[in-house]
Short mmCIF file of C-alpha atoms in Angstrom, two decimals:
data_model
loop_
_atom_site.label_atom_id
_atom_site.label_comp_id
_atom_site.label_asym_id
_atom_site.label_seq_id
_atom_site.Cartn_x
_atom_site.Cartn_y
_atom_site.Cartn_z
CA UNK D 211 4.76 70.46 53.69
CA UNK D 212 1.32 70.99 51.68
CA UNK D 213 3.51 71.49 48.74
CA UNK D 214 5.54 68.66 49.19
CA UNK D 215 2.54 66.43 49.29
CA UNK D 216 0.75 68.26 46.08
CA UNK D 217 3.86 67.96 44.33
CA UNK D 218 4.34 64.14 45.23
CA UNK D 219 0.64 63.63 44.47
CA UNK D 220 1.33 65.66 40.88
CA UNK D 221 3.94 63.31 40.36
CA UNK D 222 2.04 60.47 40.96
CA UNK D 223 -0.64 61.56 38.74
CA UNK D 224 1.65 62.71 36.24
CA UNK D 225 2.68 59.06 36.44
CA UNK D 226 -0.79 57.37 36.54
CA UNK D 227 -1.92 59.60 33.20
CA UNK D 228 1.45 58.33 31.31
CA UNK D 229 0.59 55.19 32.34
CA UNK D 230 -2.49 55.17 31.23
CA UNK D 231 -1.95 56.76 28.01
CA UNK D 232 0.87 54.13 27.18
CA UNK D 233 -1.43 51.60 28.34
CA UNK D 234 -4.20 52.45 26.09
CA UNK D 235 -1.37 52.80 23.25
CA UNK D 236 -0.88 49.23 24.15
CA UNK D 237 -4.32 47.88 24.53
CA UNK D 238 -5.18 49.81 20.53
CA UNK D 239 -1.66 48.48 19.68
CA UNK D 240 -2.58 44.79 20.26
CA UNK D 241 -6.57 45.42 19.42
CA UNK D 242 -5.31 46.30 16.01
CA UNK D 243 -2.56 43.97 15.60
CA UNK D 244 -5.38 40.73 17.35
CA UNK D 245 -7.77 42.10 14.58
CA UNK D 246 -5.36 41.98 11.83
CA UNK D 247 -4.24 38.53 13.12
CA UNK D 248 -7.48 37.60 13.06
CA UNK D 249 -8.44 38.69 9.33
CA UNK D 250 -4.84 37.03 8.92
CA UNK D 251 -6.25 33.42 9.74
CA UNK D 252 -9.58 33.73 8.08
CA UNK D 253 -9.57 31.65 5.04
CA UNK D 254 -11.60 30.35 2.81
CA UNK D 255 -11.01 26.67 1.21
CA UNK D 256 -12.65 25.76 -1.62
CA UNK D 257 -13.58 21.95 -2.81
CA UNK D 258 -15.61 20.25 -5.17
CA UNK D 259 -16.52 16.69 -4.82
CA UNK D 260 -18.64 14.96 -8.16
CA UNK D 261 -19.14 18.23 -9.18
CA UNK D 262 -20.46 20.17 -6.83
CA UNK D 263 -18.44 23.18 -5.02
CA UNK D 264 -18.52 23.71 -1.54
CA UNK D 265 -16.63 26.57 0.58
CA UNK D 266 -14.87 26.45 4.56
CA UNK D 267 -14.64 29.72 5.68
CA UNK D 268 -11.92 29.65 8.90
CA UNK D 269 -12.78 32.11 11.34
CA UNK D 270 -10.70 30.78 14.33
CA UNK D 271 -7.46 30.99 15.40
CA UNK D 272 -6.73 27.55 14.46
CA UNK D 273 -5.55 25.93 10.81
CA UNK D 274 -8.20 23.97 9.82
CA UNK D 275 -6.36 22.42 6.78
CA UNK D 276 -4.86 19.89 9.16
CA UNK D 277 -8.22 18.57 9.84
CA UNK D 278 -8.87 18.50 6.51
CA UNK D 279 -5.93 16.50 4.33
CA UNK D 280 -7.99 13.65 3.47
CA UNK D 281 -10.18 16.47 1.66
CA UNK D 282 -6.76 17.39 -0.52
CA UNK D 283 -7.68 15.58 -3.45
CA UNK D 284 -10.95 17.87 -3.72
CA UNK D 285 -8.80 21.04 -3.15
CA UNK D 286 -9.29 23.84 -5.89
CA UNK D 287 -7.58 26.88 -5.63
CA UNK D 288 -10.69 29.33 -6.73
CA UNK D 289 -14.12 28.82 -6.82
CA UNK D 290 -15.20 28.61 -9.85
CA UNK D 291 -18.96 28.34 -9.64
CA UNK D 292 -21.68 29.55 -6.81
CA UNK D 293 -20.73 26.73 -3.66
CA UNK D 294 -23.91 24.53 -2.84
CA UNK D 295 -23.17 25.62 0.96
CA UNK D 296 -20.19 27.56 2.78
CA UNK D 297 -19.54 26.29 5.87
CA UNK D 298 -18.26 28.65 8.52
CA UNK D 299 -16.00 27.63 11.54
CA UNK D 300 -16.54 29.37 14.46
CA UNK D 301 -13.88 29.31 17.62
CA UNK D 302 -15.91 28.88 20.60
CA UNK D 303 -18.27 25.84 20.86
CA UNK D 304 -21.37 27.03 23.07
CA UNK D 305 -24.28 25.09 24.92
CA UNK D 306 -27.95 26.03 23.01
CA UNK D 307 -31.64 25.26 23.77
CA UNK D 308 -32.29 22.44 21.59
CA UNK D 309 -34.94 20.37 20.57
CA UNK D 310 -34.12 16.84 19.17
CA UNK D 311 -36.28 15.26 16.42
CA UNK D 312 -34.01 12.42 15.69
CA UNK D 313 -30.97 10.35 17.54
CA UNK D 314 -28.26 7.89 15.34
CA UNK D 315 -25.51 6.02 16.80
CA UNK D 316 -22.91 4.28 14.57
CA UNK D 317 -20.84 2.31 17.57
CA UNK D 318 -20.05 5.16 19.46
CA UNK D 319 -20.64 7.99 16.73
CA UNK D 320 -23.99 9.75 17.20
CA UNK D 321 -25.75 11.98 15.23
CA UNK D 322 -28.22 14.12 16.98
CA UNK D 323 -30.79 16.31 14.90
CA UNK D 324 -33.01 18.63 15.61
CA UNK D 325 -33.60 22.60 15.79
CA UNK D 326 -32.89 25.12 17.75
CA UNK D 327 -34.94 28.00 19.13
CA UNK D 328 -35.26 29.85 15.97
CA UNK D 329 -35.93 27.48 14.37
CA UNK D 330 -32.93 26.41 12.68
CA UNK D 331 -31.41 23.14 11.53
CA UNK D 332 -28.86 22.00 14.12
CA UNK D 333 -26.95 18.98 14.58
CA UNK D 334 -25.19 17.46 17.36
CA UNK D 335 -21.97 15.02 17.05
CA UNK D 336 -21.08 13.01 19.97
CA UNK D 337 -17.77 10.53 20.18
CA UNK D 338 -18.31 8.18 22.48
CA UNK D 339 -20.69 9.95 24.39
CA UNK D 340 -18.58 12.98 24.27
CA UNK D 341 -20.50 15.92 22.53
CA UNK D 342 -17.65 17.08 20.35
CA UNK D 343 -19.48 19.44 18.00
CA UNK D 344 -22.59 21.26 16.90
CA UNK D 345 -23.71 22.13 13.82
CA UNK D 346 -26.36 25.13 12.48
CA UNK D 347 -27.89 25.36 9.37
CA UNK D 348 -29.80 27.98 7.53
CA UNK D 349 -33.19 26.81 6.15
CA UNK D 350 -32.34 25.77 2.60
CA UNK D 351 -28.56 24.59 3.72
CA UNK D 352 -26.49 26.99 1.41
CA UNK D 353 -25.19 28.08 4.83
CA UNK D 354 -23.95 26.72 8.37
CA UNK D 355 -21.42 27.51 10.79
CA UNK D 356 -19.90 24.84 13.16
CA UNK D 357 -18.11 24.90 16.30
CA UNK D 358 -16.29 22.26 18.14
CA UNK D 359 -13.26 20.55 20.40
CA UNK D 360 -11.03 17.74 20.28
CA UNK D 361 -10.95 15.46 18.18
CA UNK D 362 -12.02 18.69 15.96
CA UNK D 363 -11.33 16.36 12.82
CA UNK D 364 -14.68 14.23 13.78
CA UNK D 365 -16.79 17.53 14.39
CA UNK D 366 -16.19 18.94 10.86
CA UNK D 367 -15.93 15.71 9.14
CA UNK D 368 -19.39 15.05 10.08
CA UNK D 369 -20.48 18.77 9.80
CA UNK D 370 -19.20 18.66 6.22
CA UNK D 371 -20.26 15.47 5.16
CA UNK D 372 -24.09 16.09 6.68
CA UNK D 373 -23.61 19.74 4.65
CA UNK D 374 -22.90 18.04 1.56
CA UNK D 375 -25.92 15.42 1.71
CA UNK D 376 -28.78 18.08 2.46
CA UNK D 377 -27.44 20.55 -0.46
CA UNK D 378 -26.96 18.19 -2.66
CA UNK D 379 -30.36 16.55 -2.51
CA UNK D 380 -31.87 18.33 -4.68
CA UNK D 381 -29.72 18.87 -7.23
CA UNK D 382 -29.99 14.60 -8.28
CA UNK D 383 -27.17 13.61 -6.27
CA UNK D 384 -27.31 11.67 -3.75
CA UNK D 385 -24.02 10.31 -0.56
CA UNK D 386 -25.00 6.64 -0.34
CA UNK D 387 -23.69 4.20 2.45
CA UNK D 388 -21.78 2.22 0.18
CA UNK D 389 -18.43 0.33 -0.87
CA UNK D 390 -17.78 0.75 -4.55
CA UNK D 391 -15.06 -0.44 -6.64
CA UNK D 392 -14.06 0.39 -10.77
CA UNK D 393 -13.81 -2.61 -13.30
CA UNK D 394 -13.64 -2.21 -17.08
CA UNK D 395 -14.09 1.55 -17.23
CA UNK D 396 -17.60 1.10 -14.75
CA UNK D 397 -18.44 1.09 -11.06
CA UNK D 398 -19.65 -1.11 -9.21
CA UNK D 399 -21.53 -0.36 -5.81
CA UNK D 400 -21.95 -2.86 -2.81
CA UNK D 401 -24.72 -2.01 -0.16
CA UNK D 402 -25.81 -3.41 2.35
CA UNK D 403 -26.29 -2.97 6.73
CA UNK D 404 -23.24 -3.04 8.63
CA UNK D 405 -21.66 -6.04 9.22
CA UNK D 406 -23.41 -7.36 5.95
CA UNK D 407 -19.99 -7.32 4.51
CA UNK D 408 -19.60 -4.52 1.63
CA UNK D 409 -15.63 -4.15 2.08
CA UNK D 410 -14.96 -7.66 2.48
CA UNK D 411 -16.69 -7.94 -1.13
CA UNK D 412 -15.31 -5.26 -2.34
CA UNK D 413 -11.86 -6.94 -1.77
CA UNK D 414 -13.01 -9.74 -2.90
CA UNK D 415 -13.09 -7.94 -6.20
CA UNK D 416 -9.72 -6.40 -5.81
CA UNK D 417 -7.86 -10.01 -5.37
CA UNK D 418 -9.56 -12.24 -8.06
CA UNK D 419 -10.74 -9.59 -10.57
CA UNK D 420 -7.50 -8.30 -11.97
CA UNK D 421 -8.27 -4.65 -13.05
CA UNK D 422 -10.34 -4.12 -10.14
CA UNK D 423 -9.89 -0.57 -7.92
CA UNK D 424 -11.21 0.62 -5.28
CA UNK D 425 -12.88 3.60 -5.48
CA UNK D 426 -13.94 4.64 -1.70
CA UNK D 427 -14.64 2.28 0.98
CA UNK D 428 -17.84 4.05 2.83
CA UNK D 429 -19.57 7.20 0.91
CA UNK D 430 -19.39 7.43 -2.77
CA UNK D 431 -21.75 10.14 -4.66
CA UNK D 432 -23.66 9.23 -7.49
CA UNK D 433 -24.99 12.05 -9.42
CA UNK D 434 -27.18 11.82 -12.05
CA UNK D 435 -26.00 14.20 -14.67
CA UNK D 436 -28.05 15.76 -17.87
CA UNK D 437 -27.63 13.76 -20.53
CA UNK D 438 -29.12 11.00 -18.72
CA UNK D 439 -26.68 8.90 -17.53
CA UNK D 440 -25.94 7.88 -13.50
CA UNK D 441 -22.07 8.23 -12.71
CA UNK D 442 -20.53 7.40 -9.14
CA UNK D 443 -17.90 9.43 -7.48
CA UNK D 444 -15.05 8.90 -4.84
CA UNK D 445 -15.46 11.02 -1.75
CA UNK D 446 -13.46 12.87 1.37
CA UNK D 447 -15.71 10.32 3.44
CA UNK D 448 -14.28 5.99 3.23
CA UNK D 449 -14.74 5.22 6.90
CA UNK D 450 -12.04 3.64 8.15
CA UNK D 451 -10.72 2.76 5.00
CA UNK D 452 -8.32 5.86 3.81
CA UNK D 453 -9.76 5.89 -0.06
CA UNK D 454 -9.90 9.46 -0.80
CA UNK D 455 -9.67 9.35 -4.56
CA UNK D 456 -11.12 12.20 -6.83
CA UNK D 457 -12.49 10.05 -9.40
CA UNK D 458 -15.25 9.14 -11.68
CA UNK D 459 -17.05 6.63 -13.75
CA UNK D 460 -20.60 5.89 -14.73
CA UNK D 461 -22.57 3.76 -12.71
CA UNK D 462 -22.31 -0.45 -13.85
CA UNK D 463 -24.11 -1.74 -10.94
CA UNK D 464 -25.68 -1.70 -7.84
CA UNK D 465 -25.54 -5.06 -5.76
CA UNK D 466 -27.02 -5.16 -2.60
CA UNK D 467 -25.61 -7.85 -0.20
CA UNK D 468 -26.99 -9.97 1.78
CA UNK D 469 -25.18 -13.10 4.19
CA UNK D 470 -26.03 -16.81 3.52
CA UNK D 471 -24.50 -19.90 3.25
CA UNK D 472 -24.58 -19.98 -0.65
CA UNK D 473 -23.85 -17.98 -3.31
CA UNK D 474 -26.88 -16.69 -5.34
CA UNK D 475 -27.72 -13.41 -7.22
CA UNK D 476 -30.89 -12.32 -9.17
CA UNK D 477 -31.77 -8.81 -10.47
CA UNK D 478 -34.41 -6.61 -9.33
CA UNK D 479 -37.69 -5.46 -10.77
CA UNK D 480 -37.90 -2.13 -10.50
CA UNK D 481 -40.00 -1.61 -7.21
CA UNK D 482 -37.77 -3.73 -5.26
CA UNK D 483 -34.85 -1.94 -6.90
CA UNK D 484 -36.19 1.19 -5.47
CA UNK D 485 -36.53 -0.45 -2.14
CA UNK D 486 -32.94 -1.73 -2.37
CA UNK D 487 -31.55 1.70 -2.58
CA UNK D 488 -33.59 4.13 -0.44
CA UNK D 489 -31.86 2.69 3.12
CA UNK D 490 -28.11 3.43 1.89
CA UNK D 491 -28.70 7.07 0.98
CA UNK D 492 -28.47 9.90 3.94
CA UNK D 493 -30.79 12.42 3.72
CA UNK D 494 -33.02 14.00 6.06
CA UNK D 495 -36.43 12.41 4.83
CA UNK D 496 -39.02 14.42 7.54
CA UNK D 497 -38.04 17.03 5.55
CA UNK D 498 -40.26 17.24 2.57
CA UNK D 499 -38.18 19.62 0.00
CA UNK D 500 -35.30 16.93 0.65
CA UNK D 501 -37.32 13.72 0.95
CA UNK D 502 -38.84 15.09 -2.55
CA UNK D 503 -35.10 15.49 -4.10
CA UNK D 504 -34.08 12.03 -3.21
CA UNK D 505 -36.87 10.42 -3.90
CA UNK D 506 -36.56 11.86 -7.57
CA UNK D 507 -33.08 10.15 -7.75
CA UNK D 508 -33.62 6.96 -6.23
CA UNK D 509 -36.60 6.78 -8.41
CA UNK D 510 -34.11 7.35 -11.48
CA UNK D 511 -31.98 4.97 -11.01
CA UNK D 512 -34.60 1.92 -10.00
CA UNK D 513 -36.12 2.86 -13.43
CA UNK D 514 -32.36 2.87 -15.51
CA UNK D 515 -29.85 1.04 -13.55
CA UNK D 516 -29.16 -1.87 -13.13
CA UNK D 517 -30.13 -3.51 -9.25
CA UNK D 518 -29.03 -6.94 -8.14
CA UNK D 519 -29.58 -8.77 -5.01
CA UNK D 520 -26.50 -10.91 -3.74
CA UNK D 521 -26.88 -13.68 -1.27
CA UNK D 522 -23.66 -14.61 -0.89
CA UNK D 523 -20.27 -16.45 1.24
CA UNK D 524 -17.66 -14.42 1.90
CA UNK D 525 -15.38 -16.18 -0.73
CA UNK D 526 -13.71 -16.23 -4.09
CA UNK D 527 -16.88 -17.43 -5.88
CA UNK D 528 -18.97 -15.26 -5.01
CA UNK D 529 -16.84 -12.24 -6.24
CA UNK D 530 -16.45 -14.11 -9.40
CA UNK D 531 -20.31 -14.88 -9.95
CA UNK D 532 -21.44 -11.27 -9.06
CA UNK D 533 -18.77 -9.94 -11.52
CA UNK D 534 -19.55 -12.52 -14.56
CA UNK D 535 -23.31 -11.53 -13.84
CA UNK D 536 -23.40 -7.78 -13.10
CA UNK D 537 -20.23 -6.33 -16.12
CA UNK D 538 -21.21 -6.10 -19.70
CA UNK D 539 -20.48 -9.05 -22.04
CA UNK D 540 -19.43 -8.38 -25.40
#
């Protein structure tokens, strides 16, 4: 009977070991085939927006490039220069200790900035209260990685467009708050608060001005380049205007806008010039190394570009008085 039982208990051991072995076989099986899945998905896009490369390195399990078509334009297939940041997507979006410096809401789109405990950069982005993503920087902002959830599109919009801004800002560039539109080979940048009107002028322009384009709707770049001249750029960031356009021109004018029940426009000594720019560029001014960068550009371009102030109706004349005033006249 002993036997019988040591022989049933061999059996199931011999059983339990097989098991086990093809288990493990399994478990290395689909370690090795998750990890090659894994090095599968990781990919790196590369895009360069007025000039400047940037990289977005996927490490999830997800395809990023659907969050990212409005960035297609941009697309280049190699990078072709060292990226001003690389932005790393991570899968798993994770509560931190974080301490807030500085809180923006855009109806219903917050910005949250601050550090965390090492010290890092780190932003938040909420949706409508919802905290959707979080984004942390190294020091000098050649390098983040950002995690998030639905809508993920908002999260790395945001993480990308912030990424670009606090790179760039040293390098004479600068992401203004702006609609901008191309006449005559120039372009010609609105600014103003919100609800001031920018894309209503800005169509304006594109119904009485024949020749008129738009160029981008909420966040051009304008670059100043080394031979001395200021050129503006289309962006992967219009708002809610889709105007994704990888184009380029030098810099005409910048108008800023104001409401009033007539139409009147003047241009702008240089001080106030510099004063009419410095609220429609992002940037993170408490810090020094990029409050010094922008102030260098903004500073530029008060000295050697053109500034107007436009009181203004929201109506055909005063598109056509801020055009006959602002564009060259042979």
């Amino acid at each position: 009977m002993k036997n019988e039982e040591f022989a049933a208990a061999d059996v199931d051991l011999t059983f339990f070991i097989v098991s086990a072995l093809h288990s493990s076989f399994f478990i290395l099986h689909s370690s090795f085939f998750i990890r090659t899945f894994a090095a599968k998905m990781e990919k790196t896009y590369y895009y360069k927006v007025a000039g400047h490369m940037f990289a977005v390195v996927n490490e999830t399990a997800d395809d990023v490039s659907l969050w990212l078509d409005h960035y297609k334009p941009f697309l280049i297939e190699a990078a072709d220069a060292e990226p001003v940041f690389t932005l790393y997507v991570k899968p798993t979006l994770k509560a931190i200790d974080f301490l807030q410096e500085i809180h923006q809401d855009d109806d219903g789109s917050e910005i949250m900035a601050g550090t965390v405990e090492a010290g890092l950069p780190c932003f938040k982005f909420l949706l409508q209260g919802r905290h959707v993503a979080t984004l942390i920087a190294e020091a000098d902002y050649r390098k983040a990685s950002v995690a998030m959830r639905a809508p993920q599109q908002f999260g790395l919009d945001n993480a990308l467009m912030v990424m670009y801004a606090l790179s760039t800002a040293t390098r004479m560039t600068a992401l203004f708050h702006s609609s901008v539109v191309s006449y005559d080979g120039y372009g010609y940048m609105f600014l103003g608060k919100s609800g001031t009107g920018k894309s209503t002028h800005s169509s304006l322009w594109l119904k009485y001005i024949e020749g008129t384009e738009l160029m981008n709707d909420d966040n051009p770049v304008v670059r100043v380049l080394p031979d001395g001249t200021a050129h503006v750029y289309g962006s992967p960031w219009s708002g809610k205007t889709p105007c994704y356009r990888n184009v380029e021109v030098p810099v005409g004018a910048i108008v800023l806008l104001s409401q009033a029940p007539y139409n009147r426009i003047e241009r702008l000594e240089k001080l106030r010039a510099y004063a009419a720019v410095v609220p429609s560029i992002s940037g993170k001014r408490w810090d020094s190394r990029i409050a010094e960068g922008l102030h260098e550009t903004e500073n530029w371009l008060a000295q050697h570009t053109p500034i107007f102030h436009l009181e203004c109706l929201p109506d055909e004349a005063a598109a056509r008085l801020c055009c006959e005033t602002v564009t060259p006249h042979p």
